[in-house]
Structures are given as C-alpha cells and as structure tokens.
Coordinates of C-alpha atoms and ligand atoms in Angstrom, one line a residue:
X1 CA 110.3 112.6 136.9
X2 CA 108.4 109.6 138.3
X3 CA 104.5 109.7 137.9
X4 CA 102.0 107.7 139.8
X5 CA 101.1 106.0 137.1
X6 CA 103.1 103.9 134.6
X7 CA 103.4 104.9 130.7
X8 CA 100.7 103.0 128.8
X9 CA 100.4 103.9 125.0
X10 CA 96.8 103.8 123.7
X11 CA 96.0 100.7 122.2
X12 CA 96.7 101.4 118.5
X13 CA 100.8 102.7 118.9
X14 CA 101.4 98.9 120.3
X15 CA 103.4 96.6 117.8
X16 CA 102.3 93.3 118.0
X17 CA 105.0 90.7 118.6
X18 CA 104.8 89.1 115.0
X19 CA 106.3 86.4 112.9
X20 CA 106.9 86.4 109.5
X21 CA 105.3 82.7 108.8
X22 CA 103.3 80.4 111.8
X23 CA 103.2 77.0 112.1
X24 CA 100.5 74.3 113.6
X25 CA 100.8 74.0 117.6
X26 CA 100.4 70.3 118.4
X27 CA 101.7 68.6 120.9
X28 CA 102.7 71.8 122.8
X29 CA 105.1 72.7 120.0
X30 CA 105.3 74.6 117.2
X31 CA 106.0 72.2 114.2
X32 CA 105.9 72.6 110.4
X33 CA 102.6 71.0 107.9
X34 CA 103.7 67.9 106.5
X35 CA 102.9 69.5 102.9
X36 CA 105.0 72.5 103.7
X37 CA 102.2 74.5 102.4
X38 CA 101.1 78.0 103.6
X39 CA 98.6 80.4 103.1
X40 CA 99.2 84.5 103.7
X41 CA 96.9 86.1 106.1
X42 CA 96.2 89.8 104.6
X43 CA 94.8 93.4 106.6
X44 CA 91.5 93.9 104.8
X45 CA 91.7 97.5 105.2
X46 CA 94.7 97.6 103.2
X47 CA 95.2 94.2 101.8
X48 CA 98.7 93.8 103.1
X49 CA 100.3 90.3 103.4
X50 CA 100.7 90.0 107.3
X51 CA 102.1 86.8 107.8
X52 CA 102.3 83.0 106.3
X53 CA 100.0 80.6 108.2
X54 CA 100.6 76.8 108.0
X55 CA 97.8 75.2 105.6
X56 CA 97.0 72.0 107.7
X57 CA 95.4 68.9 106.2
X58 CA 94.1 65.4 107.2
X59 CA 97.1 64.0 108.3
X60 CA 98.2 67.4 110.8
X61 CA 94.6 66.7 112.0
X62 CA 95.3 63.5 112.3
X63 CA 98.7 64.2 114.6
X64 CA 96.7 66.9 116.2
X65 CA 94.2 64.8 117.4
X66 CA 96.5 62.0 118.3
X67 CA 98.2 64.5 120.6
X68 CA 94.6 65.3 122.0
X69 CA 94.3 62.0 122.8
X70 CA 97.2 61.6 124.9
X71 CA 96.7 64.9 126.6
X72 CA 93.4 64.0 127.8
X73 CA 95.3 60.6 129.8
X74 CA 97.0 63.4 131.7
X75 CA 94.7 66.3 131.7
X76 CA 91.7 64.5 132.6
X77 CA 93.1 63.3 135.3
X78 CA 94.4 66.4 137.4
X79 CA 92.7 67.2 140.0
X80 CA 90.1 70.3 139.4
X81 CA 91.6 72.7 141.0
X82 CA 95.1 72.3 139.1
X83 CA 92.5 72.4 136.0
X84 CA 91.6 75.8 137.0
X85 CA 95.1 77.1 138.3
X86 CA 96.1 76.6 134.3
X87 CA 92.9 78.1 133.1
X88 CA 93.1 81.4 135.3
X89 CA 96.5 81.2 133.8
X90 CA 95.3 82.1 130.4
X91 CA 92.8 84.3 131.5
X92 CA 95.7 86.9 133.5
X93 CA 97.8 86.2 130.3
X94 CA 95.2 87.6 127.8
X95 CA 94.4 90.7 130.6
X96 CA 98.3 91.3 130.5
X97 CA 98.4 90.9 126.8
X98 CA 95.1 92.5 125.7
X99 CA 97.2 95.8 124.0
X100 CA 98.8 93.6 121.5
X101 CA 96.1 91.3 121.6
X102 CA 93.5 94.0 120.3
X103 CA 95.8 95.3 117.2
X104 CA 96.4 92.0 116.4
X105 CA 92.8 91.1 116.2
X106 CA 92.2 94.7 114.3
X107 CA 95.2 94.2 111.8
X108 CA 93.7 90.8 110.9
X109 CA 90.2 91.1 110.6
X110 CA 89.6 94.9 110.2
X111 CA 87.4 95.5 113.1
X112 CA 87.8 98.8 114.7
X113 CA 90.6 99.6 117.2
X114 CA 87.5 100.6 120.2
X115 CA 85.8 97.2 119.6
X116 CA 88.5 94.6 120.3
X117 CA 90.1 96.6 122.8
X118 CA 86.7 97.4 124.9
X119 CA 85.1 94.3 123.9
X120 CA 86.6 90.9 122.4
X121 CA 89.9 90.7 124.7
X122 CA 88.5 91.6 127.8
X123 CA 84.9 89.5 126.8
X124 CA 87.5 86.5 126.1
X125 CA 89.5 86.9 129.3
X126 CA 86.0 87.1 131.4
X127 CA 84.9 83.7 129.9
X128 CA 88.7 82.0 130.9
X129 CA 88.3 83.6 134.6
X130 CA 84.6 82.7 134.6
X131 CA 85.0 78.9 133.7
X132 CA 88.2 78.3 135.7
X133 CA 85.9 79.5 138.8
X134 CA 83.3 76.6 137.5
X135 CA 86.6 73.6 137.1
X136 CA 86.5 72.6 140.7
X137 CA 82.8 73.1 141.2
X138 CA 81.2 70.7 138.6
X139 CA 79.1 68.7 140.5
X140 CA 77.4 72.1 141.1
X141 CA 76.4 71.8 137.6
X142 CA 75.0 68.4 137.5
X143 CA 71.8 67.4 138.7
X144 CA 72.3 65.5 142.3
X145 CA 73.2 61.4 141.9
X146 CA 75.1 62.7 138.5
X147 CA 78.7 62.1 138.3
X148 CA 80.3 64.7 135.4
X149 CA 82.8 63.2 133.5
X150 CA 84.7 64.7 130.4
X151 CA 83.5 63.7 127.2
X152 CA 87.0 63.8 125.6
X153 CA 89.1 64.8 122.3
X154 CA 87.2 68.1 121.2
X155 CA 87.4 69.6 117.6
X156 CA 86.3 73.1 117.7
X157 CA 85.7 75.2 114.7
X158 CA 85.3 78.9 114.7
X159 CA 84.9 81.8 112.2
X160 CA 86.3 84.8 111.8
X161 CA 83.9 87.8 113.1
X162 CA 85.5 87.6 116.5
X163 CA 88.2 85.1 116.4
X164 CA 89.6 84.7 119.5
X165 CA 86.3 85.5 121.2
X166 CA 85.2 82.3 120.0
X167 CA 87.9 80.4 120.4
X168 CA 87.8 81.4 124.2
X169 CA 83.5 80.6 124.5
X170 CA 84.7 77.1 122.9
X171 CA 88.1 76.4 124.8
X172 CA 87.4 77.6 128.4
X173 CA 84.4 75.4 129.1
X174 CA 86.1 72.3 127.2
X175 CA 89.3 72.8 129.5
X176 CA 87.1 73.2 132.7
X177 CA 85.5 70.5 132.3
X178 CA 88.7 68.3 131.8
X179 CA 88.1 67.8 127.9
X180 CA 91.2 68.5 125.4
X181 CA 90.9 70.4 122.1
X182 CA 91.7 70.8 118.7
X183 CA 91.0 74.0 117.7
X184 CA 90.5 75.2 113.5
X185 CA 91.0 79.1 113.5
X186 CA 89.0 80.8 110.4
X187 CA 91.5 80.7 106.9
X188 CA 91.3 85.1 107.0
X189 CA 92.2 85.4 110.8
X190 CA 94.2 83.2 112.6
X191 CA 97.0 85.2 114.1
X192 CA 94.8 85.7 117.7
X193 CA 94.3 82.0 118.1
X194 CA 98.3 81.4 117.6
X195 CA 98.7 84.0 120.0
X196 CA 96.6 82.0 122.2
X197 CA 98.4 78.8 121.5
X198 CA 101.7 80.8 122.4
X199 CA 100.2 82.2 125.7
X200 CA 99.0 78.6 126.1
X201 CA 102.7 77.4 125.8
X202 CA 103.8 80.0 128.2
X203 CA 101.4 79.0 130.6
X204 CA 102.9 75.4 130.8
X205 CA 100.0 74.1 129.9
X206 CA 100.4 69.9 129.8
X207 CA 101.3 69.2 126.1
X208 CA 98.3 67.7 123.9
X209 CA 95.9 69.8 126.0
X210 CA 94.9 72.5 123.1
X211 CA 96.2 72.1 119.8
X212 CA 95.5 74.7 116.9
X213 CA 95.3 73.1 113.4
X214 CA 95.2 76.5 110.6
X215 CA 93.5 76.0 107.0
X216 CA 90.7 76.0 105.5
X217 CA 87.3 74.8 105.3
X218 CA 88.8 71.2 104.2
X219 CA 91.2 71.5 107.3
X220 CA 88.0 71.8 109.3
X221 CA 85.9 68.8 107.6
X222 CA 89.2 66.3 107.9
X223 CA 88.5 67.4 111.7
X224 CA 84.9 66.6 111.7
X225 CA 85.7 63.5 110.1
X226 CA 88.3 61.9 112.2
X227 CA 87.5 59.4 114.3
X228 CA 89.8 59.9 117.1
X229 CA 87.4 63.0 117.7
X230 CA 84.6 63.0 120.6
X231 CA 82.7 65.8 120.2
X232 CA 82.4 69.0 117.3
X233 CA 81.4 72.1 118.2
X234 CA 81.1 74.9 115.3
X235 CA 80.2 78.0 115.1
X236 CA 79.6 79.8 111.8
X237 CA 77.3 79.5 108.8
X238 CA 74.2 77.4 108.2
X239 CA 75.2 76.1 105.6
X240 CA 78.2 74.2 107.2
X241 CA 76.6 73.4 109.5
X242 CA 74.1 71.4 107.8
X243 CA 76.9 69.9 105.9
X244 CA 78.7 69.0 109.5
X245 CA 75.2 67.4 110.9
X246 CA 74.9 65.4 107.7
X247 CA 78.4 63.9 108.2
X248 CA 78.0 63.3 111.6
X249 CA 75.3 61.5 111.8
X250 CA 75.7 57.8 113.1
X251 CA 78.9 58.4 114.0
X252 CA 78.0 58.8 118.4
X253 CA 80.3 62.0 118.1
X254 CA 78.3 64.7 120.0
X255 CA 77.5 68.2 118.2
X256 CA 76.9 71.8 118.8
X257 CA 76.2 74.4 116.5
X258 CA 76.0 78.2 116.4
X259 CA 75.0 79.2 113.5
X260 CA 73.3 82.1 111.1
X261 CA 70.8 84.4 112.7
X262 CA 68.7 87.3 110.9
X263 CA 67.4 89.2 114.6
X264 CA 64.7 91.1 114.9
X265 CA 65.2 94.4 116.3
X266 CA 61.7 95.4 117.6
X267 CA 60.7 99.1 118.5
X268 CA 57.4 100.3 119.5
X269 CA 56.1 103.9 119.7
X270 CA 56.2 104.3 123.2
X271 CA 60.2 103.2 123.3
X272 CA 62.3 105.7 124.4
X273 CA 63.6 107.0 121.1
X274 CA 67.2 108.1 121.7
X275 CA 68.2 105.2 123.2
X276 CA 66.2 103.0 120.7
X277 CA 68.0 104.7 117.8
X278 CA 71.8 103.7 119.7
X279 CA 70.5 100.6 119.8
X280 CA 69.9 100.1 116.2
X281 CA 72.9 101.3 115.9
X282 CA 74.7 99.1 117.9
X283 CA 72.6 96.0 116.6
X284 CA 73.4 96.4 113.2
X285 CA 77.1 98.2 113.1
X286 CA 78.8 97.1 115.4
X287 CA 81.8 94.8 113.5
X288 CA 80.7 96.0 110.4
X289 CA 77.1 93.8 110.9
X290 CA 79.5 90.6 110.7
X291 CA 77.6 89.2 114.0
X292 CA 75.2 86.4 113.9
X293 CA 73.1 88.0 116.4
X294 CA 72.7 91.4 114.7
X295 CA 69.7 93.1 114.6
X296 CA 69.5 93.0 111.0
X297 CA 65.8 93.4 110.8
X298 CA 64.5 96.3 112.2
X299 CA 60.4 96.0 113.0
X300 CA 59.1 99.4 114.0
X301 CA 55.5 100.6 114.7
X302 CA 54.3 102.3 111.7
X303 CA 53.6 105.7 113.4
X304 CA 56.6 106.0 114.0
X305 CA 58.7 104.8 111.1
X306 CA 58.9 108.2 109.6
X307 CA 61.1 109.6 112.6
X308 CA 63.3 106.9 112.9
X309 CA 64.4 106.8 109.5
X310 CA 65.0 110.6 109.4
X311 CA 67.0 110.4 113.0
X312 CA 68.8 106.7 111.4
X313 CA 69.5 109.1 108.2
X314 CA 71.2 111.5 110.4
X315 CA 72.8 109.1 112.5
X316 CA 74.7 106.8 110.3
X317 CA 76.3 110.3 108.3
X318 CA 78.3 110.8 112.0
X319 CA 79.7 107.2 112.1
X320 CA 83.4 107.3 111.0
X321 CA 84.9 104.8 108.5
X322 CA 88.2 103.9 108.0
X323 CA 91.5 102.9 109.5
X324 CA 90.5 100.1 112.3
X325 CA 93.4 101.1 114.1
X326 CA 92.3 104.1 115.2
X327 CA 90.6 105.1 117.9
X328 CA 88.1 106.8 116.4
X329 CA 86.9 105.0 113.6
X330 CA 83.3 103.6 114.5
X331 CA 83.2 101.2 110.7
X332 CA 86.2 99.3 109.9
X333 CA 86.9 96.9 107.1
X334 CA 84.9 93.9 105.9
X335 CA 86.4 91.0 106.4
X336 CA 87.3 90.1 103.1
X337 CA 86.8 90.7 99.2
X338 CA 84.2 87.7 99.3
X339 CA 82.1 88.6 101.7
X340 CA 82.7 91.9 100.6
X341 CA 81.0 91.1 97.0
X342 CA 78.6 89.2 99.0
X343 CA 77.3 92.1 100.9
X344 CA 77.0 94.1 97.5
X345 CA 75.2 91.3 95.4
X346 CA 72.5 91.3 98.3
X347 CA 72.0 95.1 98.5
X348 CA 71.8 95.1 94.3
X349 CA 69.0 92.7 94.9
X350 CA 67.4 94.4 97.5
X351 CA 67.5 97.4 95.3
X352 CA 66.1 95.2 92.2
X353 CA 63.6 93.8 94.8
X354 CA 62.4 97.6 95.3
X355 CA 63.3 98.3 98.4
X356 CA 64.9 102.0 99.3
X357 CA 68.5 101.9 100.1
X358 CA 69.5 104.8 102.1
X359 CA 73.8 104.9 102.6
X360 CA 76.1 107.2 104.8
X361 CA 78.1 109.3 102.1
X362 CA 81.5 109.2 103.0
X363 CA 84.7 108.7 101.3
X364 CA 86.5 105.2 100.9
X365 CA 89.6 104.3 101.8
X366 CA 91.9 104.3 98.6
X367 CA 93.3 100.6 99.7
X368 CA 91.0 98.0 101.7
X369 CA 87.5 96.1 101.9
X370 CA 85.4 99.3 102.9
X371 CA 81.3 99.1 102.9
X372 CA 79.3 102.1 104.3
X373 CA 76.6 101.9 107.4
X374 CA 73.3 101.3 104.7
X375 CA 69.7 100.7 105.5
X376 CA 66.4 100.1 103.7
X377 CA 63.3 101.1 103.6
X378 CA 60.1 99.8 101.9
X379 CA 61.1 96.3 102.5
X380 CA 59.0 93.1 101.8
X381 CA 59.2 90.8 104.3
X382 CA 59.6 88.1 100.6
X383 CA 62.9 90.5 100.0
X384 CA 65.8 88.3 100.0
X385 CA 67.7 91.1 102.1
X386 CA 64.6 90.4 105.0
X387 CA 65.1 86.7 104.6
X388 CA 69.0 86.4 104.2
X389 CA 72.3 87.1 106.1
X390 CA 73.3 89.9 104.8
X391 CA 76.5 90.0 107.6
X392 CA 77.4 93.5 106.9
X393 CA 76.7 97.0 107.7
X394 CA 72.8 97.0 106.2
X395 CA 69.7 96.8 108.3
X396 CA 66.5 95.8 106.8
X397 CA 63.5 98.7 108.0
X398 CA 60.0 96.6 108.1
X399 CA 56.6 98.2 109.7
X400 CA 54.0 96.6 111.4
X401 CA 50.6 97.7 113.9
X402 CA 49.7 95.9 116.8
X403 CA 51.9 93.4 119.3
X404 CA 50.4 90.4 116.9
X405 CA 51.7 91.7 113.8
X406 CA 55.7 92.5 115.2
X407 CA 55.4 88.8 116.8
X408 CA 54.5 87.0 113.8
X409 CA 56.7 88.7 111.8
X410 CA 60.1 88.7 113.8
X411 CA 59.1 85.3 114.0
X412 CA 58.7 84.7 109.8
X413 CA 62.5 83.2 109.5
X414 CA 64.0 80.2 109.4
X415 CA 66.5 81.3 112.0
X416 CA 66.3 82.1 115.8
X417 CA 69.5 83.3 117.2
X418 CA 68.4 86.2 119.0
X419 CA 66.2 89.5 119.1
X420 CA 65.1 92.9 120.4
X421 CA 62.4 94.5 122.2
X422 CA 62.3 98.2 122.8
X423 CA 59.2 99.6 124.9
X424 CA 58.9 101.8 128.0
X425 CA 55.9 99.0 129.0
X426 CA 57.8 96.1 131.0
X427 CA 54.6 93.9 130.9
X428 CA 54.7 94.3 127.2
X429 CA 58.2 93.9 127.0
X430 CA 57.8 90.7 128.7
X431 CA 54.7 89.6 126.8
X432 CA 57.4 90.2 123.3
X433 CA 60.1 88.6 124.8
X434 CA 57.8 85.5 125.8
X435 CA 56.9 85.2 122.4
X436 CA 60.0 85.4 120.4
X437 CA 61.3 82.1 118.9
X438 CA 65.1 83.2 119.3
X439 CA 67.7 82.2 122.1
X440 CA 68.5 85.5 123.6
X441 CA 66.0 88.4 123.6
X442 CA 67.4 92.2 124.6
X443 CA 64.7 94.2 126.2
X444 CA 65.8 98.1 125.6
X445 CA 69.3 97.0 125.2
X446 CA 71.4 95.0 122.2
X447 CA 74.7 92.7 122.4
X448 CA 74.8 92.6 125.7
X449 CA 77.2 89.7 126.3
X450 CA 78.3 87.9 129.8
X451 CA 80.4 84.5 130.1
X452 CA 77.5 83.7 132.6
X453 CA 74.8 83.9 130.3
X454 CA 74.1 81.0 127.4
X455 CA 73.9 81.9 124.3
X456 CA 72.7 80.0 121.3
X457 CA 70.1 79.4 118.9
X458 CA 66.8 77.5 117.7
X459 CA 65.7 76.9 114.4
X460 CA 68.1 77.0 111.7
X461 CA 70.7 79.1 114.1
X462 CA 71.8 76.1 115.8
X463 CA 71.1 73.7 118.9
X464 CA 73.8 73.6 121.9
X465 CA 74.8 76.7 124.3
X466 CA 77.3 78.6 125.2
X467 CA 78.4 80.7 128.3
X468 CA 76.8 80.1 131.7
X469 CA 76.3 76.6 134.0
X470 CA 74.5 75.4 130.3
X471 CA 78.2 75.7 128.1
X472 CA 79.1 73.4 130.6
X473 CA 76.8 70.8 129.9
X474 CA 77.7 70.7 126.3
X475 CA 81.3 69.3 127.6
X476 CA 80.0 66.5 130.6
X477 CA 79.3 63.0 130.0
X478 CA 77.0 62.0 132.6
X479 CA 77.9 59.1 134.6
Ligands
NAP1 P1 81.8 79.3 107.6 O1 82.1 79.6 106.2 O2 80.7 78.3 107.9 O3 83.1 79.0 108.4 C1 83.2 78.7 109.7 C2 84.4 77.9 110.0 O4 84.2 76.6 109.4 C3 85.7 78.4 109.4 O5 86.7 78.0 110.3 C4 85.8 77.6 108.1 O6 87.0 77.5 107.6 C5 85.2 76.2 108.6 N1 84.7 75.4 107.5 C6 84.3 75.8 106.2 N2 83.8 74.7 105.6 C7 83.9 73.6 106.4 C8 83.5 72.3 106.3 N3 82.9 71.7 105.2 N4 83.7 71.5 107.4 C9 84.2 72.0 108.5 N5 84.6 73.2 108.7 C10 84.4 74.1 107.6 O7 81.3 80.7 108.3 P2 82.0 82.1 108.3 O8 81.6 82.7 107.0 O9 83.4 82.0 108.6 O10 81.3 82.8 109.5 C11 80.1 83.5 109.3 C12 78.9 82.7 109.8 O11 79.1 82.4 111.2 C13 77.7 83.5 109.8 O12 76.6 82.8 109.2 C14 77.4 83.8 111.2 O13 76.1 84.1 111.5 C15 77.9 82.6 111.9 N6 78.2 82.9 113.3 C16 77.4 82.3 114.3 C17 77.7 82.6 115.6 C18 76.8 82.0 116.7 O14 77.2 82.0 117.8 N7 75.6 81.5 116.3 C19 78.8 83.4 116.0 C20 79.6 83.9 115.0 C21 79.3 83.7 113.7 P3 87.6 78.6 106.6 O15 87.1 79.9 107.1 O16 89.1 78.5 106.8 O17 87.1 78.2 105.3
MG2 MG1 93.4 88.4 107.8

C-alpha cells in the first residue's frame, strides 16, 4: 500500500557506491598515476582494506595544475551567475547524496554514524549553497572603487578530521570567486573528496575547474612547490604549516593556514551547570577530540571543580563506544594507529607529569583504533598534555579564582584557534570573550559552526579565514 511518505533507510543500512581502486581526477577525467602506484585506504574501527587510492607525485601535480590552468581561461570567464548555477549544483548533489555520503565518511575515517550524517554533509552542502548565493554578488564584498578579480590556480590541502568538510570550506569560496583548484585529500581519507570529484563530473562542471590529486604529505609539498600555483591554502598541523610558510616565502604565491589549536573551555560558578557539562562534552568528544578547535583545556572556577569532575565522571561512563556506523555510538574510532599511539604517548606523560587521569570503563572493540572519553585532573599548566595537541578524546581540567587568572591562563599558549565562555553574567561573558586571544569564542555554547561565520586562528593556529564575506577575501585579487 502506498504511504505518504517514501522508504528512506536510516543512514547506516545505505551501501555506498564503491570502487575497488580510484584514480586522480584531472582534467575532468578519471586517469591513472604515472607510477602506477597506490595506496589502500583502511576502516579504522576494523582495519579493513576499503579501497586502492592512486599515490600521486610531482609530475600528476604537475598535470593537475596544468589542467587548473587552462580551466581558469574558461572558468574565470563565465559570467557569475553561471559560476553559481554550477556551484548550487554541487551543493543539491551532496543534499541528494548525503546517505551515502555520511557512511562513506564514517567507513573511512571512523567518526560516528550521528556526526557526519547531522553535521559534516549537511555543514558541507550549507557552505556550496552559501557561496554560490555570494558568486554573482562580489562586489558586495569589496570595498567601493575595488574591482574583485580571481587570484587564480589554487592548491588546497586538507586533513583528515572532517574530510569533505574541508574540502567544501576550501572549494566553495575558490569556485565563487572564479578561482580553479587543485585539491590534496588526507593519505587515511580520501574516498569523500573522490566522491566529490565524481558529483563534480556529474555536475558538468567545465574540465580543469577542480582537480583532486591523492597521496601523501610529499603529494601535498610537490603542490606547494609548483610554480604554476597561485595561492595555498592548508589546513592541518602546525608543524606543516611552518614547513609550507618557510617554502613559500619569496615565491608571491599567497597563503592561508588553519592550523593546531589547544581551546580553552572556560566555566565559572555561576554557569549554568547542566548545560556547561554538555558542553564540555561536546567540546572535547565530539570526533573523538580530533578537532582543532576542541575545548581541550577545561579552566573552571575552583569552587566548583569538585562537582564538575564528579558529574564529568558520571557523564563520560554513559557515552557509547564502538561501531561508527551505528546510530548510537557517541565515540567512534581514531583515525589511525599513529595518531592512535600518539594520543597514548601524551596521556603516559601526562600521567608521568602527575596529573590524574580519570577514563570511561568500557570494553574495546576486538578489531579497530578505539580510545576511551579520558580527562585529567591536577594538571600543571607546564604539563605537556596542557601545552600540546593532544587531538583525541582527553580534556585537560585546570582551576583558577578571579576573571584575571582564567584570562591569563586560557591565554598561556602558543595557539589561538578558538575558546569558551560559560557564565549566566552577559557583561562578563562579554568582558571573557573581549579578552581572549583566539579567533572564535562560544559564549555558553561549543562548535557551533555556520558557512556565514569566519573561522580561523591567531598565533600559532594560523592567519587567513574561512566562511563568511571574509573566506571570500582570501580568493580576490584586488584590482
Ligand atoms: P598534517 O599532518 O599537517 O596534514 C594535513 C595535510 O597536509 C594532509 O593532507 C597531509 O597529507 C598534508 N601534508 C603533510 N606533509 C606535508 C608537506 N610537507 N607539505 C604539504 N602538505 C603536507 O595534519 P593532520 O594530522 O592531517 O591533521 C591534524 C591537524 O590539523 C591538527 O593539528 C589540527 O588541529 C589541524 N586542523 C586545523 C583546522 C583549522 O581549521 N585550523 C581544522 C582541522 C584540522 P597526508 O595526510 O597524506 O600525509
Ligand atoms: Mg581510511
């Protein structure tokens, strides 16, 4: 019997369309690397082989960005509103898509099931629809007397805590503002962004327009290197990114990066508590704590430290680990075995430091990268787990007194991505906020994302933003 509403199985019974081994899309086709290499992309919650990803080098860079080149003679040159009829393209074909797309991004990169269903498809579609609205409207974007040009070939780097997310906050303001791309996936999860290039191909975009070049972290420097390329924009670890300023230097090729981050998540007395503790939460496990923004240092007011760790103790031991394909689970699998062992040299040092590790007991998978929601207390703001990226499921508890003290030491850290504030006082959430040397600041709220808001860093967390009229700027040439 008909129904009023069509079948739609949840998210997790959806077989993603997949091919046993991917090539490089350049030149709006699917070609083979010239050294016929690949590399196997693995589920870290099982350690499966997925699929075979092309291992690009220099010279597929090279063709890649050749075919960027002559993309932009044609792409550049549409009008704007064509621009945008291609970009809204994607956008409805990621909507359409977003099932498939969310296993996809699960199976490769172990994030729960909930997370890229309710939040990196539909977050990536909202930043296509939101910059194909800006295409047409650039002068709107430029100061008056300001002609906004394109700045050219792009070479965008991402990593691989929310793949395709990134790819989109990188490729949707490029494309709107008439710039063509090559874009470097992460080695451990690439299958979103050939999704992408395959919705991209459906979409009949103009050949040359986006290209995706797979690899590794050599794939990515031959990129940065290549002189054919205008602009690089990265987003991933400080250290890279240090190693990507250095080699651009001199060169005139323009640079943003979004980098590390170690947040402050700061909670005074008077904060509403139930909400504050979701928040903490949500700031350091959601995706497993592999977010540059987490809230990875929690600052609470010393009288009452003692109730948020018992209600944190509590909390964490009702998260569910396991399979990230279902529905249910709340902590999916790291990423992979390296950052894995990375995550547990950092807590053994935080525990040599003397610092008090407190960990949700639950059982491990048999199979798969698994790390359970931690936290400590009795942390020295010299511990290396206070100081480093820990990127994984362990929050860093920290006390202070007065307004002065939480200022000064959210602010003790060489990075400056983002932060939280969380007081029933708006004057003194304003006053925190005001004070805060990070990019984005949450005020009783954490990773709250929208396309129209930028996003990015100070210190060493980056320079350049994304999202809102201010990603655009980072893809005009002023004329
Ligand atoms: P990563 O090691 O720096 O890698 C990022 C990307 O750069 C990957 O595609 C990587 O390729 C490539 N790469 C590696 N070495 C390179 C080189 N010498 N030249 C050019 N490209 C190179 O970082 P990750 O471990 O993937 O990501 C985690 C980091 O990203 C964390 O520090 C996190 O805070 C940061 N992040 C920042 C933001 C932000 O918006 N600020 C957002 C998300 C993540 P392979 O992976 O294939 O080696
Ligand atoms: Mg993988």
């Amino acid at each position: 019997m008909a129904t009023a509403f069509a079948y739609a199985p949840a998210p997790e019974r959806v077989r993603p369309h997949l091919r046993e081994r991917y090539g490089l899309f350049i030149d709006g086709k699917w070609v083979s690397p010239k050294s016929e290499r690949y590399m196997e992309t693995i589920n870290p919650a099982d350690e499966t082989k997925i699929a075979e990803v092309a291992y690009g080098d220099a010279e597929d860079v090279d063709r890649a960005v050749r075919a960027a080149r002559k993309g932009f003679e044609r792409w550049s040159k549409l009008t704007a509103a064509d621009r945008a009829k291609y970009i809204y393209r994607i956008a409805r074909a990621i909507t359409e898509r977003s099932r498939e797309l969310a296993v996809l991004e699960s199976l490769d990169g172990g994030k729960p099931i909930r997370e890229s269903r309710d939040f990196d498809i539909p977050t990536s579609a909202a930043h296509f629809f939101y910059y194909a609205g800006w295409a047409d409207k650039l002068e709107w974007a430029v100061r008056a007397g300001h002609v906004a040009k394109p700045i050219g070939v792009c070479g965008q780097i991402v990593p691989w805590n929310f793949p395709l997310l990134m790819a989109a906050w990188k490729l949707a303001p490029a494309l709107a503002c008439g710039n063509t791309v090559v874009l470097k996936p992460a080695e451990t999860t690439p299958l979103t962004a050939l999704a992408l290039a395959q919705i991209i191909a459906e979409a009949d975009i103009p050949p040359g327009v986006v290209n995706v070049v797979t690899g590794d972290g050599s794939t990515g420097a031959a990129l940065v290197d290549h002189d054919g390329v205008d602009k690089i924009a990265f987003t991933g670890s400080t250290d890279v990114g240090k190693i990507i300023q250095r080699r651009i230097a001199g060169t005139g090729k323009r640079l943003t990066l979004e980098l590390g981050g170690k947040a402050a998540n700061v909670v005074f007395e008077d904060a509403p508590l139930d909400q504050a503790i979701e928040g903490i939460v949500q700031g350091i496990y959601f995706n497993q704590g592999h977010v540059c923004c987490a809230g990875s240092r929690l600052l609470v007011e010393e009288s009452v430290h003692d109730d948020i760790v018992a209600r944190l103790t509590d909390r964490i031991q009702t998260l569910r680990l396991g399979d990230p394909l279902d529905k249910n689970t709340d902590i999916g699998a790291i990423n992979s075995l390296p950052q894995l062992e990375k995550i547990r040299e950092l807590v053994s040092s935080g525990i040599e430091q003397g610092a008090t590790f407190v960990q949700a007991e639950c059982e491990l998978p048999k199979r798969g990268y698994f790390f359970p929601a931690s936290f400590f207390t009795n942390v020295q703001t010299s511990h290396r787990i206070a100081r480093e990226e820990i990127f994984g499921p362990v929050l860093a508890i920290i006390t202070f007194r007065t307004p002065d003290e939480a200022i000064e030491k959210a602010n003790n850290t060489p990075y400056g991505l983002s932060a939280g504030v969380w007081t029933a006082e708006g004057s003194k959430n304003m006053w925190i906020a005001q004070h805060l040397r990070a990019g984005v600041v949450w005020c009783n709220t954490f990773n709250k994302f929208d396309p129209s808001s930028p996003f990015g860093g100070y210190k060493e967390s980056g320079f350049g933003r994304e999202g809102g009229v201010h990603g655009l700027h980072e893809y005009l040439a002023l004329a």
